[in-house]
XYZ file of C-alpha atoms in Angstrom:
634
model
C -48.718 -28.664 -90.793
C -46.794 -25.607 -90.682
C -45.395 -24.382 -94.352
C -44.445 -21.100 -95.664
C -46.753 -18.180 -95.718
C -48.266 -19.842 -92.790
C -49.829 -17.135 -89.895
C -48.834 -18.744 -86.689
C -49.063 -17.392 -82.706
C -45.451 -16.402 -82.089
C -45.116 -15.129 -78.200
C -48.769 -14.024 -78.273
C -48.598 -12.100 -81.346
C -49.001 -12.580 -84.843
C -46.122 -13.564 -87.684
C -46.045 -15.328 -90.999
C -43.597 -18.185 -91.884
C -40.817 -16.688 -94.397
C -38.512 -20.324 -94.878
C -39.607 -23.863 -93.477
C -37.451 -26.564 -93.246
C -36.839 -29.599 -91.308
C -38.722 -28.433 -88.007
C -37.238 -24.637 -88.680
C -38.890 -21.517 -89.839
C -37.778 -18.220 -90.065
C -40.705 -16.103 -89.361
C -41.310 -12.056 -89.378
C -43.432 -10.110 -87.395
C -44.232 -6.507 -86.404
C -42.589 -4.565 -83.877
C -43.570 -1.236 -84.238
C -47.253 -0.171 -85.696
C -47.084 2.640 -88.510
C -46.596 5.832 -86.750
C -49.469 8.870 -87.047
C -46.352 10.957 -88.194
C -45.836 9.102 -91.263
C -43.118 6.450 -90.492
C -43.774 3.202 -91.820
C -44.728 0.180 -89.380
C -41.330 -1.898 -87.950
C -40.497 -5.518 -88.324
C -38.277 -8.517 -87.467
C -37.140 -11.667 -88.180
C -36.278 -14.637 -86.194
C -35.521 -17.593 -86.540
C -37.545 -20.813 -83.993
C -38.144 -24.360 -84.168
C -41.727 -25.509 -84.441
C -42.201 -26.361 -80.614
C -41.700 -22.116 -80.349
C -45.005 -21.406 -82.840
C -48.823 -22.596 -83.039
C -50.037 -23.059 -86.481
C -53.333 -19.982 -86.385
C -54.109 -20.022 -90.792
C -52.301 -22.724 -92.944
C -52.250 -20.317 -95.859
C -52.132 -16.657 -96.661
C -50.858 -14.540 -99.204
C -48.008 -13.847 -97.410
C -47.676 -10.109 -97.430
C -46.168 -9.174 -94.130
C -48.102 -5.642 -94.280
C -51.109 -8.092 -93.146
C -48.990 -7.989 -89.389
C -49.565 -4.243 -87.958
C -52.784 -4.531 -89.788
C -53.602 -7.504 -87.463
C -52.671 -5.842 -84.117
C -54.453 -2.573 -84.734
C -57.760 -4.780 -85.158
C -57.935 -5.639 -80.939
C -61.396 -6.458 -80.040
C -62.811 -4.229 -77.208
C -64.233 -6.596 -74.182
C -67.761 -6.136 -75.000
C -66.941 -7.363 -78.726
C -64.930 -10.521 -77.591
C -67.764 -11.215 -75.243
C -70.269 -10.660 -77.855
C -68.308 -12.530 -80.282
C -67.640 -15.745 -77.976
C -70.986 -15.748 -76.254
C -72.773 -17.834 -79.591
C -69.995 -20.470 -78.953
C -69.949 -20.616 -75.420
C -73.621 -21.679 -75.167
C -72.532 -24.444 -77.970
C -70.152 -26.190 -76.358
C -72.268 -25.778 -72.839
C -75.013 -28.149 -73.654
C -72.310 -30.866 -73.582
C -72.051 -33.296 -70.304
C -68.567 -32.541 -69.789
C -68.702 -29.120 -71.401
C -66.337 -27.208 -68.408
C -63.679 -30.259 -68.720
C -62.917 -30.733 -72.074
C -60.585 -28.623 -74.348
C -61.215 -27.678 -77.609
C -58.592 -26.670 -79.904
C -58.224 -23.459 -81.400
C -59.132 -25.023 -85.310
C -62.688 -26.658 -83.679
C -63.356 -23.101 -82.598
C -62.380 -21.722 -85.851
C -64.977 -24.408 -87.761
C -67.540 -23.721 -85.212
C -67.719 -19.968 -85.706
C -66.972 -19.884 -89.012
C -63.653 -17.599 -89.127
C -61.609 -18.902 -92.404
C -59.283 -15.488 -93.303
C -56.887 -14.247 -91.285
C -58.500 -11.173 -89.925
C -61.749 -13.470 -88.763
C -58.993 -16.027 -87.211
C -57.179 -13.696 -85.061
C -59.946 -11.457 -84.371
C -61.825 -15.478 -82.905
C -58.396 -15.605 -80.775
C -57.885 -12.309 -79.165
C -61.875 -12.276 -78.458
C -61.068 -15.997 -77.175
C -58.199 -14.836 -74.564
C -60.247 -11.548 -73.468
C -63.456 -13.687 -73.058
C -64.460 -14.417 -69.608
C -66.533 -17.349 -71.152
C -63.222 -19.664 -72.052
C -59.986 -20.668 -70.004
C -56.619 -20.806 -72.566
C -55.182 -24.164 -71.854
C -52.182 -25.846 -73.305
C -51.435 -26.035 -77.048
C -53.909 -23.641 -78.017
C -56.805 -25.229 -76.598
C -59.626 -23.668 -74.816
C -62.023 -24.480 -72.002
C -65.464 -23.085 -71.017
C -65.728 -21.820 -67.707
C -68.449 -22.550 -65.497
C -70.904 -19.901 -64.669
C -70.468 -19.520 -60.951
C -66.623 -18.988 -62.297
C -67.336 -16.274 -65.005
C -70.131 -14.793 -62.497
C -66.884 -14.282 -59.465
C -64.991 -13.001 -62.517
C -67.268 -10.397 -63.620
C -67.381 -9.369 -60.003
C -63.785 -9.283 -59.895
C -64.031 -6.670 -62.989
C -65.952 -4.325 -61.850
C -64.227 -4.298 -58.392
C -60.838 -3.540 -60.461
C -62.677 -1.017 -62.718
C -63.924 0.550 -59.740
C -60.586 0.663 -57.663
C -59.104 2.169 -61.131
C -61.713 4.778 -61.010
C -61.285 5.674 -57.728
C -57.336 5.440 -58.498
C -57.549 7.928 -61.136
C -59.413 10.186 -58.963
C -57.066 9.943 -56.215
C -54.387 10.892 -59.288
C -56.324 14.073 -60.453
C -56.191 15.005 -56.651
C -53.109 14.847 -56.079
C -52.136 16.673 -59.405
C -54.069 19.710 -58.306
C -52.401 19.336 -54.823
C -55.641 18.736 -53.223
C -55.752 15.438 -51.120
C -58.152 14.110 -49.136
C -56.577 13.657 -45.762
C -55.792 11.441 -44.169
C -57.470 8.887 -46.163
C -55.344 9.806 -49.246
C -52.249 9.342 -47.115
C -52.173 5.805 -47.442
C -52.120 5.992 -51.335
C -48.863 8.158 -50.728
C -47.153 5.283 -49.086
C -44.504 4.780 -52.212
C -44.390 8.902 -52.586
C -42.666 8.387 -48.849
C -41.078 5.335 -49.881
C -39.054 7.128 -52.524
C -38.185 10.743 -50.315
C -36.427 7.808 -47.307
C -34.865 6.438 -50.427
C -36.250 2.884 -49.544
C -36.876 3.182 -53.125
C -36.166 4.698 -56.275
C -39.323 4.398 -57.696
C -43.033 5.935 -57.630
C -45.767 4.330 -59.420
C -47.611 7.481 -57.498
C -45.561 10.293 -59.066
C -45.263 8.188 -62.235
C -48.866 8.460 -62.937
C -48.966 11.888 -62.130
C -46.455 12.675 -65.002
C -43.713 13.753 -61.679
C -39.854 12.979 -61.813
C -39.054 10.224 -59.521
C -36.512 11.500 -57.155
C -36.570 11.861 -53.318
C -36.213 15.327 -53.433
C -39.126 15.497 -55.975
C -40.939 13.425 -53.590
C -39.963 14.938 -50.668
C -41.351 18.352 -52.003
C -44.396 16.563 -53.113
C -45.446 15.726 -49.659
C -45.087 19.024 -48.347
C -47.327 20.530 -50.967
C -49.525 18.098 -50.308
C -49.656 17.962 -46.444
C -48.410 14.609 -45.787
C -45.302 16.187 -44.618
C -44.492 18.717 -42.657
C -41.315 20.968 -42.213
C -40.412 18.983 -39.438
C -39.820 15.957 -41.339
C -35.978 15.173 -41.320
C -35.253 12.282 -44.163
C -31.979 11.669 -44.284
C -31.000 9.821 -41.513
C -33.513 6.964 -43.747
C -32.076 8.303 -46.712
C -28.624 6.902 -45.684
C -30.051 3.876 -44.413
C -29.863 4.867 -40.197
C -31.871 4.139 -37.915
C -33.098 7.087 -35.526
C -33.760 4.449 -32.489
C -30.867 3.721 -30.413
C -29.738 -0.203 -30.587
C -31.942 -1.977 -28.260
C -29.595 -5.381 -26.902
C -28.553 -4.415 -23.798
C -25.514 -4.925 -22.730
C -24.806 -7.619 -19.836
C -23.686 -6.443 -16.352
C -20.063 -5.685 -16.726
C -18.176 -9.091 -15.623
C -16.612 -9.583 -12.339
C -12.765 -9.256 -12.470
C -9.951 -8.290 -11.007
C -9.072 -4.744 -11.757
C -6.465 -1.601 -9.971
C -8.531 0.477 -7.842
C -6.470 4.010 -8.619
C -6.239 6.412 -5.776
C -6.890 9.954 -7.381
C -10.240 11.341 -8.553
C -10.459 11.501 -12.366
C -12.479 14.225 -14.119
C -14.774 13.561 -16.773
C -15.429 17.387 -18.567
C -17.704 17.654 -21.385
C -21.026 19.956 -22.658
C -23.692 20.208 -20.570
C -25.793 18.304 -22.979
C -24.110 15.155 -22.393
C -25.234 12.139 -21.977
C -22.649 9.412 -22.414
C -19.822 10.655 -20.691
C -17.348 7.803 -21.535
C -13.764 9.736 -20.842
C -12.421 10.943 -17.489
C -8.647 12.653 -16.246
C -6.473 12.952 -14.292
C -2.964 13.459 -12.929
C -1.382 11.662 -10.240
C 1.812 13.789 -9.764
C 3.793 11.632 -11.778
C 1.707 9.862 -14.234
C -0.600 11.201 -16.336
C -4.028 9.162 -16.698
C -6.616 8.871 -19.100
C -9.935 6.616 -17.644
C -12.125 5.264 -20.883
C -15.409 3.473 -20.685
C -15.103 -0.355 -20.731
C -17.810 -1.544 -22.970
C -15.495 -4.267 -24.473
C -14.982 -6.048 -20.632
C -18.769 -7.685 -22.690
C -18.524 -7.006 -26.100
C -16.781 -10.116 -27.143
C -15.867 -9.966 -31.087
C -18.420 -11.378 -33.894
C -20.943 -11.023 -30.832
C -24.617 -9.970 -31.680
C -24.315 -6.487 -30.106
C -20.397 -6.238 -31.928
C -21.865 -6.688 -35.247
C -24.905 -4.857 -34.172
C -22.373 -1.523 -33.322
C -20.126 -2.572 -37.252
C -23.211 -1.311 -38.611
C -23.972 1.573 -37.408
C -20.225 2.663 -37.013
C -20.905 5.714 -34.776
C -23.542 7.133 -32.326
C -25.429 9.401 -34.814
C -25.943 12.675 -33.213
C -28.921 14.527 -34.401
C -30.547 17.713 -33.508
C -33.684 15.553 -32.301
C -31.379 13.518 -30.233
C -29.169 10.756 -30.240
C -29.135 7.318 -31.992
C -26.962 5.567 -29.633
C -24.361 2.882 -31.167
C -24.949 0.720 -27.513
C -27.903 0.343 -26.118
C -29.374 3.421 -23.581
C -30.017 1.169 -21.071
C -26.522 0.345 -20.938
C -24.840 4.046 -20.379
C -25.706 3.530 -16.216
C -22.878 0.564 -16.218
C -21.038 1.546 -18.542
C -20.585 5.329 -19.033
C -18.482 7.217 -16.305
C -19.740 9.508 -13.680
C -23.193 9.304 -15.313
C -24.641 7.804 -11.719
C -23.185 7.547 -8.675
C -23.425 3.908 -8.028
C -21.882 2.669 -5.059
C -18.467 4.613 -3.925
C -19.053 6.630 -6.696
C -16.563 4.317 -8.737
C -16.801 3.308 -12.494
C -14.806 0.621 -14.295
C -12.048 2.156 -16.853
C -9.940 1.162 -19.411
C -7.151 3.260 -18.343
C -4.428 4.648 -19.761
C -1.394 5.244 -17.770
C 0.926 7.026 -19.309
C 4.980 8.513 -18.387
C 5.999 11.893 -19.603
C 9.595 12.699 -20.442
C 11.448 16.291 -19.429
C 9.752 17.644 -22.920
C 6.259 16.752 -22.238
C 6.675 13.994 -24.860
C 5.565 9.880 -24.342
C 8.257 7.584 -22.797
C 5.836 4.920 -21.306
C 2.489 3.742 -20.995
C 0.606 0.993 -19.620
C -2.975 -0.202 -20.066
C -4.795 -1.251 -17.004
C -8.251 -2.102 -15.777
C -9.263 -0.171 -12.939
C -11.929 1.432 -10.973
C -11.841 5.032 -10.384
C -13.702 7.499 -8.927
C -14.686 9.993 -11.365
C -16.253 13.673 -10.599
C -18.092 15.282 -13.573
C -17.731 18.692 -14.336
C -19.171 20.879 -17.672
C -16.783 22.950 -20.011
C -18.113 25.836 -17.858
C -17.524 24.554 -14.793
C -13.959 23.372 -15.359
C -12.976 26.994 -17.061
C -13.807 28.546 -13.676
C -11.399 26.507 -11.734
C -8.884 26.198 -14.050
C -6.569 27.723 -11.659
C -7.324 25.566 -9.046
C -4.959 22.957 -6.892
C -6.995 20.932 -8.800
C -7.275 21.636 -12.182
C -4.105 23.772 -12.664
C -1.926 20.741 -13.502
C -3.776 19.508 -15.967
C -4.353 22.486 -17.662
C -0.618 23.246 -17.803
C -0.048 19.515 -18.933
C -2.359 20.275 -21.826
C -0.841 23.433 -23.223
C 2.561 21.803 -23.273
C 1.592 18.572 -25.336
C -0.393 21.714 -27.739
C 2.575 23.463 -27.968
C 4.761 19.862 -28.675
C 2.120 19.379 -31.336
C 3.019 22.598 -32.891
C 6.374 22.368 -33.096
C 6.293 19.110 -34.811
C 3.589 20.668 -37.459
C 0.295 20.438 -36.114
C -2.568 22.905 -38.085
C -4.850 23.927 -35.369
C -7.810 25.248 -36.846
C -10.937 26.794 -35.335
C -14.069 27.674 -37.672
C -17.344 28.565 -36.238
C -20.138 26.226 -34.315
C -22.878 26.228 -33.500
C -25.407 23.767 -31.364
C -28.642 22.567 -32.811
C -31.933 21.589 -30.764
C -34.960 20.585 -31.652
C -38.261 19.650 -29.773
C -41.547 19.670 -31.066
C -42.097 22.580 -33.547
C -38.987 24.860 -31.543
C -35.621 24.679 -33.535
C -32.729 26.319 -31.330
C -29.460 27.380 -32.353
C -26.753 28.285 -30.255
C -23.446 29.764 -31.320
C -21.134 27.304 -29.691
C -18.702 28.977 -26.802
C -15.190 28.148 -26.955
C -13.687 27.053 -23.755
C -10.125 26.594 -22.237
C -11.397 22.854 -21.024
C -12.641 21.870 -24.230
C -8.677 22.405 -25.460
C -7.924 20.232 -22.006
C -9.443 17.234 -22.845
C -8.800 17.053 -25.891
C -5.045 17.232 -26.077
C -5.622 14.766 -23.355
C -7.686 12.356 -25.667
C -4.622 12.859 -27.854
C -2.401 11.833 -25.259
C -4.298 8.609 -25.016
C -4.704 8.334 -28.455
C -0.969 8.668 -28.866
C 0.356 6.206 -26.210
C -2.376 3.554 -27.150
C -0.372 3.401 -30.971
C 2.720 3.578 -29.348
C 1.762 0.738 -27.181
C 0.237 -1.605 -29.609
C 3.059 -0.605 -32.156
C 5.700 -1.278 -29.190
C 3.514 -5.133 -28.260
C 2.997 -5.967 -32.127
C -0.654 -5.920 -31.497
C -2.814 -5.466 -34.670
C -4.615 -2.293 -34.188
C -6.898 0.641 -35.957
C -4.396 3.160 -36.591
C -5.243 6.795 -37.696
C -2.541 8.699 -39.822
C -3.244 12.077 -42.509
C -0.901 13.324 -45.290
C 1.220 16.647 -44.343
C -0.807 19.507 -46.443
C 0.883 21.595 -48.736
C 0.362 25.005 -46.453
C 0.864 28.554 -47.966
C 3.255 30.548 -46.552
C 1.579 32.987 -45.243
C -1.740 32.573 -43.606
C -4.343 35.563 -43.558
C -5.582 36.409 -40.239
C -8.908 35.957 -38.951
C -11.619 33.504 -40.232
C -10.267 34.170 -44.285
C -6.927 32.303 -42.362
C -8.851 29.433 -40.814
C -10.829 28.962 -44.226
C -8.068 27.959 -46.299
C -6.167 26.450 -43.630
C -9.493 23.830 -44.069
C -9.085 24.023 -47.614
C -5.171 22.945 -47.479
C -6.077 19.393 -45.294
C -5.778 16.094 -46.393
C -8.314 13.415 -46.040
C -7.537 11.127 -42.852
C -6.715 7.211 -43.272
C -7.464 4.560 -41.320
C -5.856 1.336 -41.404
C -3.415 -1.385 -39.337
C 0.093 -0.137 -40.542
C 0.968 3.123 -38.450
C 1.610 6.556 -40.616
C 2.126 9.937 -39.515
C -0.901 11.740 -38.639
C 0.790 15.078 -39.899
C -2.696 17.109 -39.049
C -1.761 16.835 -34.984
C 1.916 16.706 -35.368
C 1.969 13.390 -33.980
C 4.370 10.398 -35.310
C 1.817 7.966 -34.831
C -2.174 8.055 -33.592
C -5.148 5.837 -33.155
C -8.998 6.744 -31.354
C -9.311 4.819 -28.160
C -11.198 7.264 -26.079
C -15.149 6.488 -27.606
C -15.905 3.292 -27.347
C -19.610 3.746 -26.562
C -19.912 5.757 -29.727
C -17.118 4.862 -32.502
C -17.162 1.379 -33.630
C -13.009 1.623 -34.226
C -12.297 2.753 -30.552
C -14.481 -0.585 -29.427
C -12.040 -2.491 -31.744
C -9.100 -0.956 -30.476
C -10.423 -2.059 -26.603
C -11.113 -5.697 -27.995
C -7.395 -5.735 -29.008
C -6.204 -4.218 -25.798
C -8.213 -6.326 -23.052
C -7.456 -9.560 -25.267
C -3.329 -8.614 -25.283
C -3.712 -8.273 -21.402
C -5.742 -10.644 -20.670
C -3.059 -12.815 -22.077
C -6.378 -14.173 -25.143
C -5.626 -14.752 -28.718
C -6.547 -11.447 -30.112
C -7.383 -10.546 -33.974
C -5.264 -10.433 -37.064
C -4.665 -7.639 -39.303
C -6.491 -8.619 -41.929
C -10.030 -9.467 -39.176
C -9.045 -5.600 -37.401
C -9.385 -3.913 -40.944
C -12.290 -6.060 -42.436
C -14.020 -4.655 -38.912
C -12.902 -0.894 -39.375
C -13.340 -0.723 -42.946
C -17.195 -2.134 -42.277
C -17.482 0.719 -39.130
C -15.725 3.330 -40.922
C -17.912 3.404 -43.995
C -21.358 3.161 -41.861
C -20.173 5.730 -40.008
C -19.281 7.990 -43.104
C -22.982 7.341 -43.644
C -23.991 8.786 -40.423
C -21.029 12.128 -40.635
C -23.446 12.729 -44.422
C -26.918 11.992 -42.309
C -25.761 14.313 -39.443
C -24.201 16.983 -42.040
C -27.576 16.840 -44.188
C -29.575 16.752 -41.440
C -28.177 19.835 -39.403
C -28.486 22.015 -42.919
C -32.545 20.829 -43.010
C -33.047 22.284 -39.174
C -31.113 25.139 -40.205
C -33.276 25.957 -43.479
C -36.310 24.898 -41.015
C -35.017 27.960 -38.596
C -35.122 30.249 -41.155
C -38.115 29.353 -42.005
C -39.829 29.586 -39.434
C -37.632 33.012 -38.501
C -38.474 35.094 -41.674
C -36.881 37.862 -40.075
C -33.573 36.922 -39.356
C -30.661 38.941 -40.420
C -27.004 37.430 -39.427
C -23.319 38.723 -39.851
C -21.378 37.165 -42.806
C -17.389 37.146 -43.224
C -15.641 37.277 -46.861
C -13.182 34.351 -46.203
C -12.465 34.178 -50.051
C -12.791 36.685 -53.253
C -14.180 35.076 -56.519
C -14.427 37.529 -59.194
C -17.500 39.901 -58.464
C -18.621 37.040 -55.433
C -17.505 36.674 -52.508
C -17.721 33.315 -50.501
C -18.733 33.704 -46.780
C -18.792 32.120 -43.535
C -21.918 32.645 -41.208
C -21.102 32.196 -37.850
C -24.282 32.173 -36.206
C -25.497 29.651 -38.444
C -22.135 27.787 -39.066
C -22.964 27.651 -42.987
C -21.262 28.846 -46.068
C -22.573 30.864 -48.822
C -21.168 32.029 -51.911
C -22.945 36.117 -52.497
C -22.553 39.131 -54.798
C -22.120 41.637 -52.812
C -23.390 45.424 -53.453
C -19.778 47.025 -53.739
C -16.392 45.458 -53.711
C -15.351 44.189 -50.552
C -12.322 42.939 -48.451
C -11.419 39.711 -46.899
C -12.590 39.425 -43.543
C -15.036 42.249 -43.987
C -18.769 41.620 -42.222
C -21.467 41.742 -43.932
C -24.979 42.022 -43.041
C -27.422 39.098 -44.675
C -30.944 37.707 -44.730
C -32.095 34.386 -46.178
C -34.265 33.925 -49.125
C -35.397 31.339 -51.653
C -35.716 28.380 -48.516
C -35.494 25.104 -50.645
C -35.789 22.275 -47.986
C -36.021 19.564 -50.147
C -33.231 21.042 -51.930
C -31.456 21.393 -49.100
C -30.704 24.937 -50.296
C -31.083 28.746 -49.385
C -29.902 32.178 -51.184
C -28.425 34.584 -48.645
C -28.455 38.352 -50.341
C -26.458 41.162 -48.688
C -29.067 43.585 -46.344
């Protein structure tokens, strides 16, 4: 019976019974061992009912300093086999020796232990033993010898693998692995840098700080890694395959066969043309991929496309929101399938006397659409062709202007990689790249206008005015804070000014192989002329809030990503030198744009400077994990 100053098992440790009473006990115990600086050992009450303790010595002299004393005295495994051996072979010669319990007290008699130190030392030999099984209640069981024979084998195995563990530990703290065998012991170091993790039992025992740039840098020191490994597309949770459910044949139904030739005009590099142009003479029409005629809403491949948000664009290559495969029916121009003709969403759309929207209609159509680079189009811009379009885009510009539009234009560049080559390319600036897209904001335009004008719920684009200075510097110091002045863009179902493009109203329609929010704004559109229920507001912005913030996710992938290919050039380009313009003064620093590289850098330069002055830089102090780099003035 349990009374006070009893020692009792309390969670697998030891404490003595302060107060009894009616099935209660308030008991203390040790929580903290005296310290080899000095500071006395730690304790705590609680208070438990009887089923919560196991009676271990029915009297002591109840000093709790007995407690720590008890837990420093663990027996090492040789001991508590040693100790539990003599009893073992006891309780063996009976019949039905490996089936019977024996309480904790029998075990006590048997051995002999009567004070508390003997008593716990029996137990704590009793649960390391490989000779006895802990049953309920304090009871114990002898193991059969075939049993303790596996578990010795077991031991040794585990001893060994801990050996070899903490050999594989002093390796890697000395940075010398044995590849690639180690590599598989690195899998949680790799875990952690693709931030599938946050931990690293790895860099834990090597006394490292747990972080994925830590880890990152880790397994470039090491070799596991090599320059070339780009982790933040995993970081943000992306996938680097394109999505692999193809897309079914695009149904059969009736649609306006158009009579002019549209022009779809983008980089060379393109791949997924999905926008073409054109003007009739009177109307002007924009032709847009028409993935939707088989996306149907809440569809595997639609909630597929809400996850990834956007067609990440890498420097390795594309990541492709549709499936690949799907591009040849669906992408326009790409092939030339038979009569050359693609199906369209297509905007038609009226001009008034000022080159501003008075109507638009949204058909489905086939058109025949002629592809031409930014290149190509520039050299026959003043073509019978061409010429009309060109002139149609400068006057919606200059509309755009007048009604407040910021047009801003900062350095580019264009990023390759393949294999070990990284390529960057200052990007060119063409006339037709200014074409299409004051066309796409045509489209963009009409399409709000449209769905506004029909009540049709739709992803609508707006952005605050900016509070612009009154004067703006010239050159790239201009352009800089222009950037600086802008407002975040909003997207949502009630239609706001987009003050940024000087436009009273605006939503994207013209990507719908690559934006989630465009696909949306299709759904809408082929449902409102098909004459189909289409979605409510509050389905449209669960959908572009859900696309929207995976594709923020892939805008910080492809922004993180492009910096690590850039660091990698430099690299692998020790040499490089680049021209640097003072956009802003900061004290003694200067912050610069680098054009060639389209990066920022904030430098001390050698002797004061102006705004807009070049300098000459080089790159030093390449932190890839870091993401960082030191530029210093030539």
């Amino acid at each position: 019976m349990i009374s006070v100053n009893s020692l009792v098992l309390y969670k697998n440790q030891p404490a003595l019974v302060q107060e009894a009473s009616g099935g209660k006990f308030s008991i203390v115990y040790c929580t903290a061992p005296a310290s080899p600086g000095g500071k006395p050992p730690q304790f705590a009450t609680q208070k438990v009912r009887d089923k919560d303790i196991v009676l271990l010595v029915k009297q002591t002299g109840g000093n709790k300093s007995l407690l720590p004393q008890l837990l420093e005295q663990e027996p090492a495994e040789e001991e508590a086999e040693e100790r539990t051996l003599p009893l073992y072979q006891l309780l063996a010669e009976e019949a039905d020796a490996f089936s019977t319990p024996v309480s904790f007290s029998d075990l006590c008699d048997y051995d002999g232990a009567s004070s508390e130190q003997e008593v716990w030392r029996l137990y704590r030999s009793l649960k390391a033993s490989l000779h006895f099984q802990e049953t309920e209640n304090l009871n114990f069981v002898p193991r059969p010898q075939d049993e303790i024979q596996r578990l010795k084998e077991k031991n040794l195995a585990k001893g060994r693998e801990q050996e070899l563990r903490e050999a594989f530990i002093q390796r890697l703290k000395s940075r010398q692995l044995d590849l690639p065998a180690d590599a598989q012991l690195m899998q949680d170091v790799e875990a952690l840098a693709l931030g599938k993790t946050d931990k690293s039992r790895t860099m834990k025992e090597a006394g490292l700080t747990e972080t994925p740039e830590k880890a990152h840098t880790l397994l470039l020191n090491t070799g596991i890694w090599t320059i070339f490994k780009n982790p933040y597309p995993a970081r943000w949770g992306l996938s680097m395959q394109s999505a692999t459910e193809q897309l079914a044949s695009p149904p059969q139904e009736e649609r306006t066969m158009v009579d002019h030739v549209a022009y779809a005009i983008d980089n060379a590099w393109s791949a997924d043309p999905d926008d073409a142009i054109a003007f009739d003479g009177t109307y002007v029409w924009v032709h847009i991929a028409d993935p939707a005629s088989s996306v149907v809403p809440d569809s595997a491949i639609d909630i597929a496309a809400r996850h990834r948000g956007v067609t990440l664009y890498l420097p390795e290559g594309a990541a492709r929101m549709l499936a690949e495969e799907s591009l040849e029916d669906y992408a326009l121009g790409l092939t030339e399938p038979k009569g050359g003709v693609s199906r369209a969403l297509s905007f038609k759309i009226q001009l008034d006397d000022k080159g501003a929207i008075s109507n638009c209609d949204v058909l489905k159509t086939l058109v025949q659409v002629k592809r031409y680079t930014y290149q190509q189009a520039d050299e026959e811009k003043d073509s019978e062709t061409l010429a009309p379009l060109f002139q149609i885009a400068q006057r919606n510009e200059e509309r755009r202007l007048q009604n407040g539009a910021v047009a801003i234009t900062l350095p580019e560049v264009h990023i390759s990689v393949s294999g070990e080559q990284v390529e960057i390319i200052p990007s060119v600036h063409y006339e037709s790249a200014d074409l299409v897209r004051e066309f796409m904001l045509l489209a963009g335009e009409a399409a709000a206008k449209f769905a506004f004008k029909q009540g049709l719920p739709f992803p609508f684009v707006s952005q605050e005015r900016p509070d612009l200075p009154a004067e703006v510097p010239e050159g790239l110091t201009g352009q800089y804070k222009l950037r600086r002045c802008m407002r975040s863009r909003s997207v949502g179902v009630t239609p706001m000014q987009h003050a940024g493009l000087g436009l009273g109203m605006y939503s994207q329609v013209t990507s719908p192989l690559r934006r989630y929010s465009d696909l949306v704004a299709h759904q809408q559109l082929r449902a409102f002329i098909d004459g189909r229920p289409f979605l409510d507001k509050d389905k449209v912005l669960e959908r572009i809030s859900a696309g929207d913030a995976s594709a923020s996710a892939a805008v910080r992938a492809e922004r993180n990503s492009n910096l690590h290919w850039v660091l990698v050039y430099l690299t692998l380009h020790p040499e490089w030198t680049g021209d640097a313009v003072v956009v802003e003064l900061r004290g003694k620093q200067a912050y610069c744009l680098i054009p060639s590289l389209a990066q920022e850098t904030l430098l001390t330069p050698r002797s004061s400077v102006q705004l807009n002055q070049v300098l000459q830089v080089k790159a030093g102090n390449i932190n890839i994990p870091a993401l960082s780099v030191t530029f210093q003035e030539v």
